[in-house]
Amino acid sequence: MDPSNSINPTNPIPGLYIHIPFCLSKCGYCDFYSSTSISALPGFLDALFKEMEMYRPRFQAFDTVYIGGGTPSLLHPEQLERILTGVKENFDLTSTAEITIETNPADLNRPFLESMRQIGINRINIGVQSFDEKMLGFLGRRHSIKQAISAIEASRKAGFRNIGLDLIYGVPEQDVESWLDTLKHAVAFSPEHLSCYQLTLEAKTPLGRRYQEGQFPIPGEELQYEFFMNTSEFLEEAGYIHYEVSNFARGKEYASRHNQKYWDHSPFLGLGPAAHSFQSNRRWWNYRSLDQYVAAINAGNLPVEDTETLTMEQLQLEALYLGLRTRKGVCLQDFKNRYHYDLFTEKKEILAKLEEEGFISLQDGYLYPTQTGFAVADSLSLI
Ligand code: SF4
């Protein structure tokens, strides 16, 4: 590749994402690829190990591993251990690698969690979603509040020092007060990380269909804004850094190192059905269907459904979109070096207007969103 087209001049170490495509049941809002045919698990694991081998010549080392899904906590500790052993046999894993697992509270008990720690997993994300039983029922989650509480407590006791809770707001019939109540419950456990996602309903999900049939309303823009602002204010007062639109960390060291790779165009490899990868200016993604994924690998091929090569202009737009979703914003000089575009000069007028309107701030060579700008970050990138 022409080095002048490289967008990773500093050559950061890539991250590894592993998609475990199984769930015991499907949540009504979920658009991620997962199958409830757990009997296909052994065939999937065999294919996953072959996929790792296939990528050995192209990726040497990783400093983050994210085991996501799906529901990785459905696997036995021995299966998870085999996965991490497979990673280490095929690639170098740096000694300080961040190794995260995504879990469902219903699957977590002390022996399982202790096994996770023993095999080297040092960060756990627990899909709590809500501390309101009614909301959990509406979302179709298979765990209760009681299970969520005991999962968090057991994770601490098992030695996890980096616990993240995933929560959802903007659920029909939820008001800001009841959402703040969920947040109060969450911070009482002092998790190191919180991800607060606004509920989005894709048309093809069961809840999306019910919404389209008019069975319930979802919060309009004003209420969404209120949810967002209250979340940010509450969690910052509780000592969390609102470092990305949906993410909060109890100290800089707890910000997700893996997700940061997605936000700053660092390379990453995704293994498993529907997983996406990115390297230099290329993005590729695997078949969504487990059957197609396994069949391709068993035929000796990479299970890649499609690839795209991003133009410098596409990379610029993405970098701006992603950068404005982070508190640290966009470093204008880095942007110029990496994407060959002088934002400050080319967009001078619109930037001045947005600054005057209180959406962005330009300071010390950085362009970053103000609190109001953060709430409308997706629209800001349209500059
Ligand atoms: S557990 Fe997660 S991946 Fe599985 S259906 Fe529910 S939201 Fe989707």
Short mmCIF file of C-alpha atoms and ligand atoms in Angstrom, two decimals:
data_model
loop_
_atom_site.label_atom_id
_atom_site.label_comp_id
_atom_site.label_asym_id
_atom_site.label_seq_id
_atom_site.Cartn_x
_atom_site.Cartn_y
_atom_site.Cartn_z
CA MET A 1 0.00 0.00 0.00
CA ASP A 2 1.19 3.51 -0.72
CA PRO A 3 2.45 4.72 2.68
CA SER A 4 0.96 8.15 2.04
CA ASN A 5 -2.46 6.49 2.21
CA SER A 6 -1.78 4.88 5.57
CA ILE A 7 -4.02 6.14 8.33
CA ASN A 8 -2.13 4.27 11.06
CA PRO A 9 1.30 5.87 10.81
CA THR A 10 2.11 5.02 14.42
CA ASN A 11 1.18 1.38 13.84
CA PRO A 12 -0.83 0.69 17.02
CA ILE A 13 -1.28 -2.88 18.24
CA PRO A 14 -4.60 -4.30 16.98
CA GLY A 15 -7.50 -5.49 19.13
CA LEU A 16 -9.22 -8.86 18.81
CA TYR A 17 -13.00 -9.30 18.94
CA ILE A 18 -14.50 -12.79 19.20
CA HIS A 19 -18.23 -13.13 18.56
CA ILE A 20 -19.94 -15.98 20.41
CA PRO A 21 -23.18 -16.29 18.45
CA PHE A 22 -25.42 -18.05 20.97
CA CYS A 23 -28.17 -16.94 23.35
CA LEU A 24 -30.60 -19.05 25.36
CA SER A 25 -33.47 -16.82 24.24
CA LYS A 26 -33.75 -13.69 22.13
CA CYS A 27 -34.42 -10.30 23.73
CA GLY A 28 -37.21 -8.41 21.98
CA TYR A 29 -35.05 -5.43 20.97
CA CYS A 30 -31.93 -7.29 19.89
CA ASP A 31 -30.52 -6.92 16.41
CA PHE A 32 -27.20 -8.70 17.05
CA TYR A 33 -26.62 -12.00 15.36
CA SER A 34 -27.15 -14.93 17.70
CA SER A 35 -28.70 -18.36 17.49
CA THR A 36 -30.60 -20.30 20.14
CA SER A 37 -29.41 -23.65 18.69
CA ILE A 38 -26.82 -24.32 21.36
CA SER A 39 -26.18 -27.80 19.89
CA ALA A 40 -24.19 -26.04 17.14
CA LEU A 41 -21.62 -24.80 19.67
CA PRO A 42 -18.95 -27.53 19.20
CA GLY A 43 -18.98 -27.06 15.41
CA PHE A 44 -18.68 -23.30 15.88
CA LEU A 45 -15.68 -23.65 18.22
CA ASP A 46 -13.86 -25.91 15.74
CA ALA A 47 -14.46 -23.34 13.02
CA LEU A 48 -13.32 -20.50 15.27
CA PHE A 49 -9.97 -22.21 15.93
CA LYS A 50 -9.47 -22.71 12.19
CA GLU A 51 -10.32 -19.05 11.58
CA MET A 52 -7.64 -18.02 14.10
CA GLU A 53 -5.08 -20.13 12.22
CA MET A 54 -6.09 -18.56 8.92
CA TYR A 55 -5.34 -15.07 10.27
CA ARG A 56 -2.00 -16.00 11.80
CA PRO A 57 0.02 -14.67 8.83
CA ARG A 58 -1.83 -11.33 8.85
CA PHE A 59 -2.01 -10.44 12.54
CA GLN A 60 0.88 -10.94 14.94
CA ALA A 61 -0.12 -9.46 18.27
CA PHE A 62 -3.08 -8.05 20.17
CA ASP A 63 -3.29 -5.95 23.30
CA THR A 64 -7.05 -6.25 23.82
CA VAL A 65 -9.40 -9.20 23.50
CA TYR A 66 -13.15 -8.74 23.70
CA ILE A 67 -15.28 -11.88 23.91
CA GLY A 68 -18.74 -10.62 23.00
CA GLY A 69 -21.93 -11.90 21.52
CA GLY A 70 -24.42 -13.33 21.85
CA THR A 71 -23.87 -14.57 25.35
CA PRO A 72 -20.29 -15.76 25.97
CA SER A 73 -21.19 -16.64 29.57
CA LEU A 74 -23.17 -19.61 28.19
CA LEU A 75 -19.87 -21.33 27.50
CA HIS A 76 -18.21 -23.62 30.02
CA PRO A 77 -15.04 -22.24 31.58
CA GLU A 78 -13.05 -24.97 29.77
CA GLN A 79 -14.42 -23.78 26.42
CA LEU A 80 -13.49 -20.17 27.21
CA GLU A 81 -10.07 -21.34 28.32
CA ARG A 82 -9.64 -23.19 25.01
CA ILE A 83 -10.52 -20.00 23.16
CA LEU A 84 -7.90 -17.96 25.01
CA THR A 85 -5.36 -20.76 24.58
CA GLY A 86 -6.14 -20.74 20.86
CA VAL A 87 -5.53 -16.99 20.77
CA LYS A 88 -2.18 -17.36 22.51
CA GLU A 89 -1.12 -20.27 20.28
CA ASN A 90 -1.78 -18.29 17.13
CA PHE A 91 -0.88 -14.73 18.16
CA ASP A 92 1.12 -12.84 20.77
CA LEU A 93 -0.99 -11.42 23.55
CA THR A 94 0.75 -8.56 25.33
CA SER A 95 1.33 -9.15 29.06
CA THR A 96 -0.95 -6.23 30.00
CA ALA A 97 -3.70 -7.12 27.53
CA GLU A 98 -7.24 -6.06 28.48
CA ILE A 99 -9.36 -9.22 28.22
CA THR A 100 -13.09 -8.61 28.48
CA ILE A 101 -16.05 -10.94 28.56
CA GLU A 102 -19.69 -9.97 28.04
CA THR A 103 -22.06 -11.78 30.35
CA ASN A 104 -25.68 -12.31 31.29
CA PRO A 105 -26.31 -12.00 35.06
CA ALA A 106 -28.32 -15.24 35.04
CA ASP A 107 -25.18 -17.22 34.15
CA LEU A 108 -22.88 -15.83 36.81
CA ASN A 109 -21.96 -17.67 39.98
CA ARG A 110 -18.83 -17.63 42.10
CA PRO A 111 -17.14 -20.80 40.69
CA PHE A 112 -17.72 -19.66 37.09
CA LEU A 113 -16.40 -16.17 37.87
CA GLU A 114 -13.34 -17.51 39.67
CA SER A 115 -12.58 -19.69 36.64
CA MET A 116 -12.83 -16.59 34.45
CA ARG A 117 -10.26 -14.81 36.60
CA GLN A 118 -7.98 -17.86 36.59
CA ILE A 119 -7.91 -18.11 32.82
CA GLY A 120 -6.85 -14.46 32.59
CA ILE A 121 -10.06 -12.55 31.95
CA ASN A 122 -9.55 -9.22 33.72
CA ARG A 123 -12.64 -7.22 32.74
CA ILE A 124 -16.27 -8.27 32.95
CA ASN A 125 -19.27 -6.58 31.37
CA ILE A 126 -22.56 -7.55 32.94
CA GLY A 127 -25.75 -7.00 30.90
CA VAL A 128 -27.86 -5.68 33.77
CA GLN A 129 -29.92 -3.34 31.52
CA SER A 130 -32.27 -2.17 34.29
CA PHE A 131 -32.96 -2.36 38.00
CA ASP A 132 -36.68 -2.20 37.28
CA GLU A 133 -38.36 -5.60 36.98
CA LYS A 134 -41.07 -4.20 34.69
CA MET A 135 -38.47 -2.86 32.26
CA LEU A 136 -36.60 -6.19 32.26
CA GLY A 137 -39.86 -7.93 31.39
CA PHE A 138 -40.62 -5.49 28.59
CA LEU A 139 -37.14 -5.94 27.11
CA GLY A 140 -37.48 -9.73 27.27
CA ARG A 141 -34.41 -10.26 29.44
CA ARG A 142 -34.02 -13.69 30.99
CA HIS A 143 -32.61 -12.44 34.31
CA SER A 144 -34.13 -10.77 37.37
CA ILE A 145 -32.91 -7.87 39.49
CA LYS A 146 -31.98 -10.33 42.22
CA GLN A 147 -29.76 -12.23 39.78
CA ALA A 148 -28.15 -8.97 38.63
CA ILE A 149 -27.30 -7.98 42.20
CA SER A 150 -25.86 -11.36 43.08
CA ALA A 151 -23.87 -11.41 39.78
CA ILE A 152 -22.24 -8.05 40.56
CA GLU A 153 -21.47 -9.04 44.15
CA ALA A 154 -20.09 -12.42 43.11
CA SER A 155 -17.88 -10.76 40.46
CA ARG A 156 -16.30 -8.56 43.11
CA LYS A 157 -15.80 -11.50 45.45
CA ALA A 158 -14.22 -13.51 42.64
CA GLY A 159 -11.60 -10.78 42.32
CA PHE A 160 -12.74 -8.69 39.36
CA ARG A 161 -11.32 -5.18 39.72
CA ASN A 162 -12.77 -3.93 36.46
CA ILE A 163 -16.52 -4.44 36.32
CA GLY A 164 -18.75 -2.79 33.71
CA LEU A 165 -22.52 -2.67 33.78
CA ASP A 166 -24.59 -2.25 30.62
CA LEU A 167 -27.84 -0.33 31.04
CA ILE A 168 -30.63 0.75 28.70
CA TYR A 169 -32.73 3.91 28.91
CA GLY A 170 -35.59 5.35 26.90
CA VAL A 171 -37.71 2.22 27.38
CA PRO A 172 -41.46 2.84 26.76
CA GLU A 173 -43.24 3.92 29.93
CA GLN A 174 -39.93 4.71 31.61
CA ASP A 175 -39.62 8.27 32.90
CA VAL A 176 -36.43 10.08 33.80
CA GLU A 177 -37.05 9.53 37.49
CA SER A 178 -37.32 5.76 37.21
CA TRP A 179 -34.19 5.71 35.02
CA LEU A 180 -32.30 7.72 37.64
CA ASP A 181 -33.43 5.13 40.13
CA THR A 182 -31.73 2.42 38.04
CA LEU A 183 -28.58 4.57 37.92
CA LYS A 184 -28.65 5.00 41.71
CA HIS A 185 -28.78 1.22 42.13
CA ALA A 186 -25.93 0.82 39.65
CA VAL A 187 -23.52 3.31 41.24
CA ALA A 188 -24.15 1.80 44.67
CA PHE A 189 -21.93 -1.10 43.50
CA SER A 190 -19.16 1.31 42.38
CA PRO A 191 -18.65 -0.40 39.01
CA GLU A 192 -15.53 0.81 37.21
CA HIS A 193 -17.46 1.27 33.98
CA LEU A 194 -21.00 2.01 32.88
CA SER A 195 -22.43 1.85 29.37
CA CYS A 196 -25.79 3.59 29.08
CA TYR A 197 -27.43 2.93 25.76
CA GLN A 198 -30.58 4.52 24.51
CA LEU A 199 -33.07 1.89 23.36
CA THR A 200 -33.23 1.79 19.57
CA LEU A 201 -35.76 -0.38 17.83
CA GLU A 202 -34.84 -1.88 14.49
CA ALA A 203 -37.90 -2.66 12.38
CA LYS A 204 -37.10 -6.36 12.08
CA THR A 205 -36.94 -7.04 15.84
CA PRO A 206 -40.09 -8.19 17.72
CA LEU A 207 -40.27 -4.95 19.73
CA GLY A 208 -39.57 -2.92 16.58
CA ARG A 209 -42.55 -4.57 14.88
CA ARG A 210 -44.80 -3.92 17.88
CA TYR A 211 -43.71 -0.28 17.86
CA GLN A 212 -44.50 0.03 14.16
CA GLU A 213 -47.94 -1.44 14.80
CA GLY A 214 -48.48 1.43 17.24
CA GLN A 215 -48.60 -0.72 20.38
CA PHE A 216 -46.48 1.75 22.35
CA PRO A 217 -44.69 5.07 21.84
CA ILE A 218 -40.97 5.67 22.32
CA PRO A 219 -39.52 8.88 23.75
CA GLY A 220 -39.39 11.79 21.33
CA GLU A 221 -36.33 13.98 20.80
CA GLU A 222 -36.96 16.25 23.77
CA LEU A 223 -37.36 13.41 26.23
CA GLN A 224 -34.31 11.65 24.79
CA TYR A 225 -32.32 14.82 25.36
CA GLU A 226 -33.56 14.95 28.94
CA PHE A 227 -32.56 11.31 29.54
CA PHE A 228 -29.12 12.00 28.10
CA MET A 229 -28.47 15.17 30.09
CA ASN A 230 -29.71 13.69 33.36
CA THR A 231 -27.57 10.58 32.85
CA SER A 232 -24.46 12.61 32.23
CA GLU A 233 -25.07 14.99 35.12
CA PHE A 234 -25.92 12.22 37.58
CA LEU A 235 -22.96 10.02 36.73
CA GLU A 236 -20.45 12.87 36.63
CA GLU A 237 -21.63 13.94 40.07
CA ALA A 238 -21.12 10.34 41.17
CA GLY A 239 -17.48 10.60 40.05
CA TYR A 240 -17.64 9.07 36.56
CA ILE A 241 -15.97 10.51 33.46
CA HIS A 242 -18.41 10.76 30.56
CA TYR A 243 -15.75 9.85 28.01
CA GLU A 244 -17.91 8.73 25.07
CA VAL A 245 -21.57 9.42 24.25
CA SER A 246 -22.73 6.13 25.85
CA ASN A 247 -19.78 5.33 28.11
CA PHE A 248 -18.65 6.35 31.58
CA ALA A 249 -15.54 5.36 33.51
CA ARG A 250 -14.64 5.69 37.18
CA GLY A 251 -11.17 7.00 36.25
CA LYS A 252 -9.31 7.25 32.94
CA GLU A 253 -7.69 3.85 33.47
CA TYR A 254 -11.11 2.19 33.30
CA ALA A 255 -12.12 3.55 29.89
CA SER A 256 -12.51 0.60 27.51
CA ARG A 257 -9.20 0.17 25.70
CA HIS A 258 -10.81 -2.21 23.24
CA ASN A 259 -13.65 0.11 22.22
CA GLN A 260 -11.18 2.96 21.88
CA LYS A 261 -9.75 1.07 18.90
CA TYR A 262 -13.09 1.31 17.11
CA TRP A 263 -13.26 5.03 17.81
CA ASP A 264 -9.78 6.00 16.66
CA HIS A 265 -9.42 3.83 13.55
CA SER A 266 -6.93 1.47 15.15
CA PRO A 267 -6.81 -1.96 13.51
CA PHE A 268 -8.89 -4.80 14.89
CA LEU A 269 -9.68 -8.33 13.88
CA GLY A 270 -13.17 -9.76 14.39
CA LEU A 271 -13.64 -13.54 14.50
CA GLY A 272 -16.94 -15.39 14.44
CA PRO A 273 -20.22 -14.86 12.56
CA ALA A 274 -21.09 -11.24 11.75
CA ALA A 275 -17.78 -9.98 13.17
CA HIS A 276 -16.25 -6.91 11.51
CA SER A 277 -12.54 -6.21 11.03
CA PHE A 278 -10.54 -3.14 10.12
CA GLN A 279 -6.94 -2.74 8.98
CA SER A 280 -5.28 0.20 7.20
CA ASN A 281 -8.10 1.48 5.03
CA ARG A 282 -9.94 -1.84 4.61
CA ARG A 283 -12.99 -3.12 6.42
CA TRP A 284 -14.39 -6.61 6.04
CA TRP A 285 -17.10 -8.59 7.73
CA ASN A 286 -18.06 -12.22 8.17
CA TYR A 287 -21.24 -14.03 7.18
CA ARG A 288 -23.99 -13.40 9.70
CA SER A 289 -25.35 -16.90 9.42
CA LEU A 290 -23.62 -19.50 11.59
CA ASP A 291 -24.16 -22.17 8.91
CA GLN A 292 -22.52 -20.09 6.18
CA TYR A 293 -19.68 -19.16 8.51
CA VAL A 294 -18.92 -22.77 9.44
CA ALA A 295 -19.35 -24.03 5.86
CA ALA A 296 -16.91 -21.44 4.45
CA ILE A 297 -14.25 -22.29 7.02
CA ASN A 298 -14.69 -26.03 6.59
CA ALA A 299 -14.21 -25.52 2.85
CA GLY A 300 -10.86 -23.88 3.61
CA ASN A 301 -11.99 -20.29 2.97
CA LEU A 302 -12.14 -17.21 5.13
CA PRO A 303 -15.81 -16.66 6.08
CA VAL A 304 -15.77 -13.11 4.73
CA GLU A 305 -19.05 -11.94 3.26
CA ASP A 306 -17.73 -8.66 1.89
CA THR A 307 -14.89 -6.16 1.98
CA GLU A 308 -14.76 -2.44 1.41
CA THR A 309 -11.85 -0.15 0.80
CA LEU A 310 -12.50 3.23 2.31
CA THR A 311 -11.48 6.35 0.45
CA MET A 312 -9.66 9.08 2.31
CA GLU A 313 -12.87 11.12 2.25
CA GLN A 314 -14.86 8.28 3.85
CA LEU A 315 -12.16 7.88 6.49
CA GLN A 316 -12.27 11.63 7.22
CA LEU A 317 -16.04 11.57 7.71
CA GLU A 318 -15.87 8.52 9.95
CA ALA A 319 -13.03 9.96 12.01
CA LEU A 320 -15.00 13.17 12.54
CA TYR A 321 -18.17 11.25 13.43
CA LEU A 322 -16.33 9.02 15.91
CA GLY A 323 -14.14 11.78 17.33
CA LEU A 324 -17.10 14.04 18.09
CA ARG A 325 -18.67 11.19 20.06
CA THR A 326 -15.73 11.27 22.47
CA ARG A 327 -15.03 13.80 25.19
CA LYS A 328 -11.43 14.24 24.09
CA GLY A 329 -12.67 15.20 20.61
CA VAL A 330 -10.54 15.55 17.51
CA CYS A 331 -6.93 16.72 17.53
CA LEU A 332 -6.76 19.01 14.49
CA GLN A 333 -3.07 18.37 13.78
CA ASP A 334 -3.45 14.56 14.05
CA PHE A 335 -6.49 14.75 11.82
CA LYS A 336 -4.50 16.69 9.23
CA ASN A 337 -1.60 14.23 9.39
CA ARG A 338 -3.73 11.11 9.21
CA TYR A 339 -6.52 12.15 6.88
CA HIS A 340 -4.79 14.86 4.86
CA TYR A 341 -7.49 17.40 5.60
CA ASP A 342 -7.20 20.68 7.44
CA LEU A 343 -10.51 20.83 9.27
CA PHE A 344 -9.74 24.15 10.86
CA THR A 345 -9.11 25.93 7.57
CA GLU A 346 -11.61 24.08 5.37
CA LYS A 347 -14.53 24.29 7.82
CA LYS A 348 -13.65 27.59 9.47
CA GLU A 349 -17.06 29.23 9.08
CA ILE A 350 -19.24 26.32 10.14
CA LEU A 351 -16.96 25.61 13.10
CA ALA A 352 -17.20 29.23 14.22
CA LYS A 353 -21.00 29.07 13.94
CA LEU A 354 -21.24 25.81 15.93
CA GLU A 355 -18.94 27.23 18.56
CA GLU A 356 -21.06 30.35 18.84
CA GLU A 357 -24.19 28.20 19.18
CA GLY A 358 -22.54 26.27 22.02
CA PHE A 359 -22.22 22.84 20.35
CA ILE A 360 -18.46 22.62 20.04
CA SER A 361 -15.38 24.14 21.53
CA LEU A 362 -12.03 24.77 19.87
CA GLN A 363 -9.21 24.81 22.35
CA ASP A 364 -5.52 23.94 22.41
CA GLY A 365 -5.67 22.49 18.92
CA TYR A 366 -8.64 20.24 19.70
CA LEU A 367 -12.18 20.31 18.42
CA TYR A 368 -14.49 18.75 20.93
CA PRO A 369 -18.20 18.63 21.69
CA THR A 370 -19.66 20.67 24.56
CA GLN A 371 -22.19 18.93 26.78
CA THR A 372 -25.00 20.07 24.47
CA GLY A 373 -22.97 19.00 21.46
CA PHE A 374 -22.43 15.58 23.02
CA ALA A 375 -26.19 15.09 23.18
CA VAL A 376 -26.51 15.67 19.43
CA ALA A 377 -23.12 14.22 18.45
CA ASP A 378 -24.48 12.26 15.48
CA SER A 379 -25.79 15.43 13.83
CA LEU A 380 -22.61 17.39 14.60
CA SER A 381 -20.52 15.16 12.38
CA LEU A 382 -22.58 16.30 9.39
CA ILE A 383 -20.52 19.49 9.26
S1 SF4 B 1 -28.64 -11.59 25.40
FE1 SF4 B 1 -27.70 -9.91 24.24
S2 SF4 B 1 -27.14 -10.78 22.23
FE2 SF4 B 1 -28.58 -12.23 23.24
S3 SF4 B 1 -30.58 -11.67 22.44
FE3 SF4 B 1 -30.32 -10.55 24.37
S4 SF4 B 1 -29.43 -8.56 23.78
FE4 SF4 B 1 -29.20 -9.96 22.04
#
